Short mmCIF file of C-alpha atoms and ligand atoms in Angstrom, two decimals:
data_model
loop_
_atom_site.label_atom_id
_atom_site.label_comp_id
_atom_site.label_asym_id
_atom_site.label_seq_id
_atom_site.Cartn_x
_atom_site.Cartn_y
_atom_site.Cartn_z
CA UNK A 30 0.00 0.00 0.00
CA UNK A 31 1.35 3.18 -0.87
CA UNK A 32 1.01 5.99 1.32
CA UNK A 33 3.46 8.58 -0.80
CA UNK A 34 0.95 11.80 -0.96
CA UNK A 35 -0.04 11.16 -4.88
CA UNK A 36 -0.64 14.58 -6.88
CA UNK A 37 -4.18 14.99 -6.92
CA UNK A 38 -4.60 14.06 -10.95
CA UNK A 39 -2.75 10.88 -11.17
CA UNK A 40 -4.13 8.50 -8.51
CA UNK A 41 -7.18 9.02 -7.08
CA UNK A 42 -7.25 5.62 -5.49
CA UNK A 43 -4.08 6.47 -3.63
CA UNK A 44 -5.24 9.83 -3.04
CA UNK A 45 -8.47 8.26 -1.70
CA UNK A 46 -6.34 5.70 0.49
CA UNK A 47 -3.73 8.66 2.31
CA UNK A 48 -6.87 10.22 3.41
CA UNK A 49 -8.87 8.04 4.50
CA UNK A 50 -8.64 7.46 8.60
CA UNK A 51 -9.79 4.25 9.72
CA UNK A 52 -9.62 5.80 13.24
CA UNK A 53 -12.78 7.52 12.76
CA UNK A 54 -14.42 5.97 10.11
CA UNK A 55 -16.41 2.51 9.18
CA UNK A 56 -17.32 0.63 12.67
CA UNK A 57 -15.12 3.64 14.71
CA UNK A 58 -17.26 6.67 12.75
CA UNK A 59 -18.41 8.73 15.19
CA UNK A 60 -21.89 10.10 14.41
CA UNK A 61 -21.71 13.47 16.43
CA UNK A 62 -18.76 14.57 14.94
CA UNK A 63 -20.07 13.61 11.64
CA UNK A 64 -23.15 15.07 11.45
CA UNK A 65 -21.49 18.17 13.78
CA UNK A 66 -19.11 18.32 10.72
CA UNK A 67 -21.84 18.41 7.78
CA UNK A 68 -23.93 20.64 9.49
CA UNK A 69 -21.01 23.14 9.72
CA UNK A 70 -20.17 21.95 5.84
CA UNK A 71 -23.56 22.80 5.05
CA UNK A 72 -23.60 26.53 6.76
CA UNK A 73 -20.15 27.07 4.76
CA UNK A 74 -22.13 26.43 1.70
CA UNK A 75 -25.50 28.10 2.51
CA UNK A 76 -22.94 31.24 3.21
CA UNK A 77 -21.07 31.41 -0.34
CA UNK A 78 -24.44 30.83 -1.70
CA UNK A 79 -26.37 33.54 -0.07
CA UNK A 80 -23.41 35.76 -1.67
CA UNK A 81 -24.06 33.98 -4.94
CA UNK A 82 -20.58 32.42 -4.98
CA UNK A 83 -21.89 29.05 -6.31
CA UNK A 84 -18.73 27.62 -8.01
CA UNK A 85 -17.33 27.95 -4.61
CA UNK A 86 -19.97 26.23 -2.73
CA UNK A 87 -20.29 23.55 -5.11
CA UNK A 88 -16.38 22.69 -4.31
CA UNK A 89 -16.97 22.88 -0.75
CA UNK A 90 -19.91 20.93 -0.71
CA UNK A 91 -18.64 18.28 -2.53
CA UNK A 92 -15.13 18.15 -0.96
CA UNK A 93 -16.17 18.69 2.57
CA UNK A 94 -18.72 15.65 2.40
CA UNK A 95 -15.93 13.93 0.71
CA UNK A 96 -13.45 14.73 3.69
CA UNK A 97 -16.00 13.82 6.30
CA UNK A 98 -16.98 10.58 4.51
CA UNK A 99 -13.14 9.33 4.82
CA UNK A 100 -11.47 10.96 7.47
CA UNK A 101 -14.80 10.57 10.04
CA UNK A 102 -14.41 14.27 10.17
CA UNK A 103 -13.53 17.77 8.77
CA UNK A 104 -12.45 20.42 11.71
CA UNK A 105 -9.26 19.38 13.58
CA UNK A 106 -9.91 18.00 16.94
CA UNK A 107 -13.55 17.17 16.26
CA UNK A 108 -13.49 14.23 18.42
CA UNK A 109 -12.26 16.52 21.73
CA UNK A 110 -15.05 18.99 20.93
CA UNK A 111 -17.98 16.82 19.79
CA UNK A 112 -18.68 15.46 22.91
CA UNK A 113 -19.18 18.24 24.91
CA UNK A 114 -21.17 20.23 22.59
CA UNK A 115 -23.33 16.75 22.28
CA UNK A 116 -23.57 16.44 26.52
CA UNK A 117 -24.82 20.31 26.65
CA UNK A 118 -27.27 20.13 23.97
CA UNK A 119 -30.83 19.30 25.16
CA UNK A 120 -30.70 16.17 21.85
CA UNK A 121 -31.09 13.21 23.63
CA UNK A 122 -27.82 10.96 23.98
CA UNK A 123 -29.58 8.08 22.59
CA UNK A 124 -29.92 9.82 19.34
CA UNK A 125 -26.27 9.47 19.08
CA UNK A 126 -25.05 6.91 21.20
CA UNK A 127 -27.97 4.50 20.04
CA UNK A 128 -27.40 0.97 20.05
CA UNK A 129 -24.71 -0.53 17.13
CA UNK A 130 -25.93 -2.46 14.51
CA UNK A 131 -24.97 -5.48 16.47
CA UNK A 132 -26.87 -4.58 19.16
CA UNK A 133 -29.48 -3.89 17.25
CA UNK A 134 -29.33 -7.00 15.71
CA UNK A 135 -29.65 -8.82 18.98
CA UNK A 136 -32.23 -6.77 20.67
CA UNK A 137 -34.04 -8.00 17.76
CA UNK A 138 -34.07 -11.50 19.24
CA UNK A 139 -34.11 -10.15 22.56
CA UNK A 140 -32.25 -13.55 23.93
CA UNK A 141 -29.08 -12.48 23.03
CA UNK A 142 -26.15 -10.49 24.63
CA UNK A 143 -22.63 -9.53 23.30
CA UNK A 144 -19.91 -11.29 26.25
CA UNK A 145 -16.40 -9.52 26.21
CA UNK A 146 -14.74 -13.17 26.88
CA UNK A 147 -14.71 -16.75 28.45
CA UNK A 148 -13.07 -15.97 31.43
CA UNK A 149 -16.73 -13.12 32.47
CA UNK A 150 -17.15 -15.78 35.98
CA UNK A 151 -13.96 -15.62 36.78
CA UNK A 152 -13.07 -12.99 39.63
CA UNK A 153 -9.52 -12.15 39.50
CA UNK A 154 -7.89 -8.76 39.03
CA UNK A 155 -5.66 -8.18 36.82
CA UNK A 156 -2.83 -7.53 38.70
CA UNK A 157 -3.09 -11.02 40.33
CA UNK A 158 -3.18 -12.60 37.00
CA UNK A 159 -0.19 -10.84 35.57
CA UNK A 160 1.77 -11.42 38.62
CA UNK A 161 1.05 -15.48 38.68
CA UNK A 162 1.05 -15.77 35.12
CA UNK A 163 5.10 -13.75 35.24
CA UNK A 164 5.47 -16.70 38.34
CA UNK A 165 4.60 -19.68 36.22
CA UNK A 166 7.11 -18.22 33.60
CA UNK A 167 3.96 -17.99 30.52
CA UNK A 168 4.47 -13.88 30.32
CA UNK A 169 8.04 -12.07 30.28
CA UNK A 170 8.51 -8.50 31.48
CA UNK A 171 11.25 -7.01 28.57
CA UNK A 172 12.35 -3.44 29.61
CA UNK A 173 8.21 -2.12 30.39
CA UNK A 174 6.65 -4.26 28.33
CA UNK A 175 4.93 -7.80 28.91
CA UNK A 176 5.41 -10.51 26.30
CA UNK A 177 4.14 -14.22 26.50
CA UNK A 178 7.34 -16.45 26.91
CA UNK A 179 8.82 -17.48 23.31
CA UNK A 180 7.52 -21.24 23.43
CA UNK A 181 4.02 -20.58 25.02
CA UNK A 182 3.73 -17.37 22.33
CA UNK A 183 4.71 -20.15 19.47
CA UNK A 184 2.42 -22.87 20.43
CA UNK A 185 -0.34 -20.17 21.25
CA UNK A 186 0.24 -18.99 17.17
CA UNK A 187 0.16 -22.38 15.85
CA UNK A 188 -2.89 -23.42 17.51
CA UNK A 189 -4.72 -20.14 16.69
CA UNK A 190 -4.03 -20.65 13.13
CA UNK A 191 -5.47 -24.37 13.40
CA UNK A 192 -8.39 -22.88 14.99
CA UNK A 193 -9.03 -20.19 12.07
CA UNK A 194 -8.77 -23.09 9.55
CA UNK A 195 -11.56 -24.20 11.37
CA UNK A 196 -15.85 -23.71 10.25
CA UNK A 197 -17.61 -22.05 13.10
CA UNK A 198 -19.53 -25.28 13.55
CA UNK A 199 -15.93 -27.05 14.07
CA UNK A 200 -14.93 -24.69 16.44
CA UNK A 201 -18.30 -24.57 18.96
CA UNK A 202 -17.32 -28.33 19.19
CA UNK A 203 -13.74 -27.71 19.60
CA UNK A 204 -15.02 -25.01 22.40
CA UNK A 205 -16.99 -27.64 24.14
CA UNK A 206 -14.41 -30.19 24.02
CA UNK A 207 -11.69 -28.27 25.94
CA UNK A 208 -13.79 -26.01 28.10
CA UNK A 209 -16.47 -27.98 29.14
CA UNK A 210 -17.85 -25.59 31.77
CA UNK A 211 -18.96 -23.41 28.96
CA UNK A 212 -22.19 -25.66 28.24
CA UNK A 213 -23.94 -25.52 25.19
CA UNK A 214 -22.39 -23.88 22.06
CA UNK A 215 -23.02 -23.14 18.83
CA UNK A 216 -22.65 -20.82 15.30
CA UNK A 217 -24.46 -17.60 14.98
CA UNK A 218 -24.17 -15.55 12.27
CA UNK A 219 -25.42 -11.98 12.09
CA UNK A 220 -23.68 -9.51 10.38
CA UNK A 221 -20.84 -10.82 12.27
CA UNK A 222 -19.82 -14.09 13.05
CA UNK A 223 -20.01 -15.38 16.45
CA UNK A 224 -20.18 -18.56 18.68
CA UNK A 225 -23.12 -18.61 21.04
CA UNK A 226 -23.26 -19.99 24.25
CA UNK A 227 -26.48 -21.23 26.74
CA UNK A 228 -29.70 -22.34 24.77
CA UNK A 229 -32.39 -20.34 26.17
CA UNK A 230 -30.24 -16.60 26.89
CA UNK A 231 -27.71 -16.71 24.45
CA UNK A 232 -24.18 -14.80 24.92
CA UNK A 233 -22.18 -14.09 21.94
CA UNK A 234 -18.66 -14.18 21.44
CA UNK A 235 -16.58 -12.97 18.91
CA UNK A 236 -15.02 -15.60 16.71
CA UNK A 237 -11.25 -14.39 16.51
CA UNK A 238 -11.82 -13.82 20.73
CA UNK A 239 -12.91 -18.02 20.61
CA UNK A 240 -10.04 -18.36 19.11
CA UNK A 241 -7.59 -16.68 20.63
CA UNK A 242 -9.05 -17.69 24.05
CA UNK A 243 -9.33 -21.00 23.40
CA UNK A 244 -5.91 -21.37 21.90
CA UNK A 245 -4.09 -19.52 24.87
CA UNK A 246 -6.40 -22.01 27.04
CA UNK A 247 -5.25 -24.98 25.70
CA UNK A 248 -1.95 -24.06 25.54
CA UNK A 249 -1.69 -22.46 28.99
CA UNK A 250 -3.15 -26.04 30.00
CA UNK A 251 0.64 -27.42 29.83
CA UNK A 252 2.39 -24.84 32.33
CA UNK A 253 -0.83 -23.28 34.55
CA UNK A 254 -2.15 -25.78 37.30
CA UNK A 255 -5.11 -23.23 38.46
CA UNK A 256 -8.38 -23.78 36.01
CA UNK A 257 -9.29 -20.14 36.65
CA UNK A 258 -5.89 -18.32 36.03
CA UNK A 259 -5.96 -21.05 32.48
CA UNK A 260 -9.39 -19.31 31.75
CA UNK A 261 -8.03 -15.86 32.89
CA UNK A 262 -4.79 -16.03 31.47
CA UNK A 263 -6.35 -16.45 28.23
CA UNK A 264 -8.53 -13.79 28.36
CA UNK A 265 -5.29 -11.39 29.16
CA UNK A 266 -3.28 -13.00 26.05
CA UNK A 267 -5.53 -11.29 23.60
CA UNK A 268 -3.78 -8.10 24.97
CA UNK A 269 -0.72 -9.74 23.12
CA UNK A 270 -2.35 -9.95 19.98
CA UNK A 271 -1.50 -6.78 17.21
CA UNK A 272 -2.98 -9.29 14.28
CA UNK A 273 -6.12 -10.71 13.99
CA UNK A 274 -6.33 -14.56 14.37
CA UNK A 275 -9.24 -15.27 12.06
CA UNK A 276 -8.40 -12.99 8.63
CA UNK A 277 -5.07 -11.69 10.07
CA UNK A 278 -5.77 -8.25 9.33
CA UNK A 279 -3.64 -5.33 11.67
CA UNK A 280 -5.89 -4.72 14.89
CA UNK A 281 -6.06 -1.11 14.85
CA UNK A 282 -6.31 0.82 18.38
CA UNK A 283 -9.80 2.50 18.93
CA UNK A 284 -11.66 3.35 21.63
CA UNK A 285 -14.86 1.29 23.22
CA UNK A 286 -17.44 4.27 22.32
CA UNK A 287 -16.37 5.58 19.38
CA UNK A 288 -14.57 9.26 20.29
CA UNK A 289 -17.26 10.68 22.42
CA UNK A 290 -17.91 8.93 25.86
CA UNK A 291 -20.15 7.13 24.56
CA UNK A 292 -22.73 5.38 27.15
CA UNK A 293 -20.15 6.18 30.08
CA UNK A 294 -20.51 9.75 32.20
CA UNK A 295 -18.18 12.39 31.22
CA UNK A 296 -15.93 12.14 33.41
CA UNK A 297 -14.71 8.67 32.27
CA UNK A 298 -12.25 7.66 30.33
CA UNK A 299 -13.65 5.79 27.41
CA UNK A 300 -11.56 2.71 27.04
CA UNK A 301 -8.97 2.01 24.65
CA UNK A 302 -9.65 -1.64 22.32
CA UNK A 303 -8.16 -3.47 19.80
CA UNK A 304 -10.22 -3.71 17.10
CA UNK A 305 -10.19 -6.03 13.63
CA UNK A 306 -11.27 -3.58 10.76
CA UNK A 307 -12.56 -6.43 8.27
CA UNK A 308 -14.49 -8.91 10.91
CA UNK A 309 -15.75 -5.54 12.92
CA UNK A 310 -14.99 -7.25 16.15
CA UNK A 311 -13.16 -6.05 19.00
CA UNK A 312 -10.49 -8.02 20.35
CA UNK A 313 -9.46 -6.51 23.24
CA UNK A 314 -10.30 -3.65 25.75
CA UNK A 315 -7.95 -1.99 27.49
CA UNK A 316 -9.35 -1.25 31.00
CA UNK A 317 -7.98 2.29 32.33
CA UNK A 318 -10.36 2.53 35.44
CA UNK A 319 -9.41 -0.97 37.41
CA UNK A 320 -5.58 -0.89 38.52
ZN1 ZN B 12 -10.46 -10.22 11.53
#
C-alpha cells in the first residue's frame, strides 16, 4: 500500500487511500462529529451561496462531504469537541449513542447479549493474574513491556491458526471439548460471526476472541495448574495480539465508544480496544479505570 501523498490528478485511489482514517471511520465513525461536521459543511455552503458564490460552494460541498466521509471528520480536533457540545445540547444521547448495529441486531431476538470473553465468571484482578502468570514463567517482562514467553507465544500462534482453519460449527465443538464448563455452544451468524453460548439466553462471542481464548487455554493447560488463572490467562493474552487470528488483518487501536464517551458519564475515560477492521470485532479492551 502506498502511502506517498499522490498529486491529486494521477491517482485518485491512492489519493483516496492517504486520506482516508480508519480511526474515525467505518465501525469507529463517530456520528456526532459527523453530522457536527456536515452541518457546519452545510452553513459554509448556505454562506457562499447567499453571496451567490456558487462555483465555490459547489467545491466545498462536494469536498467537505468527501473529507468527512473518509477521514470521520472535517475540523481538527472534532473528536475533543464533539462530545461536549453533544452532553450540553438538550438532543437526547440516545440519538447518538444508540445501540450498534450489532446490538441492534440482537435486541431483535431479545435472547441475546454480546460477552467480552470466556473468562466473564472468573473474579480475578488483573494484577493477580499478571503477577502469577510472570510466576509460572507464561508472560516475560522485557524493559516495560509484557510478552508471553517465546515457546508458550509459538504454540499459542500455531494453535490459533489451526483454529481459524476451522468452520464455526468445528470450532463450537472444539469449544466444548476443551472447556467444558462453557455448556452448550453453537454458530451464529449476524452480520458478524459469532459462537453462542447457553440455549435459552444466548451470549455471543466474537469468533477471533474463541479463538484466541481458546488457543491460549489450551496451551496455557501445559504450564498453569489453576483452572481459573488457564481461563483468565487467556482472556489477558488477547492483549498480546496486534494481528487478527481469524483474517489476520492489523488490529487497529480505537476506543470502546467511538470518540465521544459514549454510554459512560463524562468524566470517564472511554476505554482504549483493539479492534479487527474487516471482521468488525473487538479483540481486546484496554481497562484504564481498574488498577
Ligand atoms: Zn479479523
Amino acid at each position: 500500500m502506498s502511502r506517498e501523498p499522490a498529486p491529486e490528478e494521477s491517482d485518485p485511489m491512492g489519493v483516496l487511500e492517504t486520506l482516508s482514517d480508519e480511526s474515525y471511520t467505518g465501525v469507529n465513525r463517530c456520528w456526532p462529529c459527523t453530522i457536527l461536521n456536515l452541518g457546519l459543511v452545510g452553513i459554509v455552503v448556505m454562506f457562499l451561496r447567499a453571496r451567490n458564490r456558487s462555483r465555490a460552494s459547489l467545491l466545498i460541498g462536494v469536498g467537505g462531504v468527501a473529507v468527512v466521509y473518509l477521514r470521520g471528520y472535517l475540523v481538527p480536533y472534532t473528536p475533543k469537541f464533539a462530545p461536549r457540545l453533544v452532553a450540553a445540547s438538550p438532543v437526547p444521547d440516545e440519538w447518538f449513542h444508540g445501540e450498534s448495529a450489532h446490538d441492534a441486531a440482537t435486541q431483535d431476538t431479545m435472547a441475546h447479549e454480546e460477552r467480552d470473553s470466556l473468562a466473564e465468571d472468573v473474579e480475578l484482578d488483573g494484577e493477580t493474574i499478571l503477577r502469577e502468570l510472570s510466576a509460572a514463567g507464561v508472560i516475560e517482562l522485557e524493559g516495560q513491556r509484557l510478552f508471553p514467553e517465546a515457546t508458550v507465544d509459538t504454540a499459542w500462534h500455531e494453535r490459533m491458526d489451526e483454529l481459524a482453519a476451522e468452520s464455526l460449527e468445528a470450532l463450537s465443538t472444539s469449544l466444548q471439548a476443551s472447556l467444558e464448563q462453557v455448556g452448550h455452544a453453537e454458530p451464529y451468524v449476524d452480520d458478524a460471526e459469532w459462537i453462542a453460548l447457553g440455549t435459552d439466553h444466548k451470549q455471543l462471542l466474537p469468533r477471533p476472541v474463541v479463538v484466541a481464548e481458546l488457543a491460549a487455554y489450551e496451551v496455557l493447560g501445559e504450564r498453569l495448574d489453576d483452572e481459573r488463572l488457564r481461563v483468565a490467562g487467556a482472556e489477558a493474552f488477547r492483549m498480546f495480539l496486534d494481528r487478527c487470528p481469524v483474517c489476520d488483518s492489523d488490529l487497529v487501536e480505537s476506543s470502546s465508544v467511538s470518540c465521544c464517551g459514549g454510554h459512560l458519564g463524562p468524566r470517564q475515560d472511554p476505554d482504549e480496544t483493539l479492534v479487527c477492521p474487516a471482521c468488525e470485532q473487538r479483540l481486546y479492551t484496554f481497562k484504564l479505570g481498574d488498577n
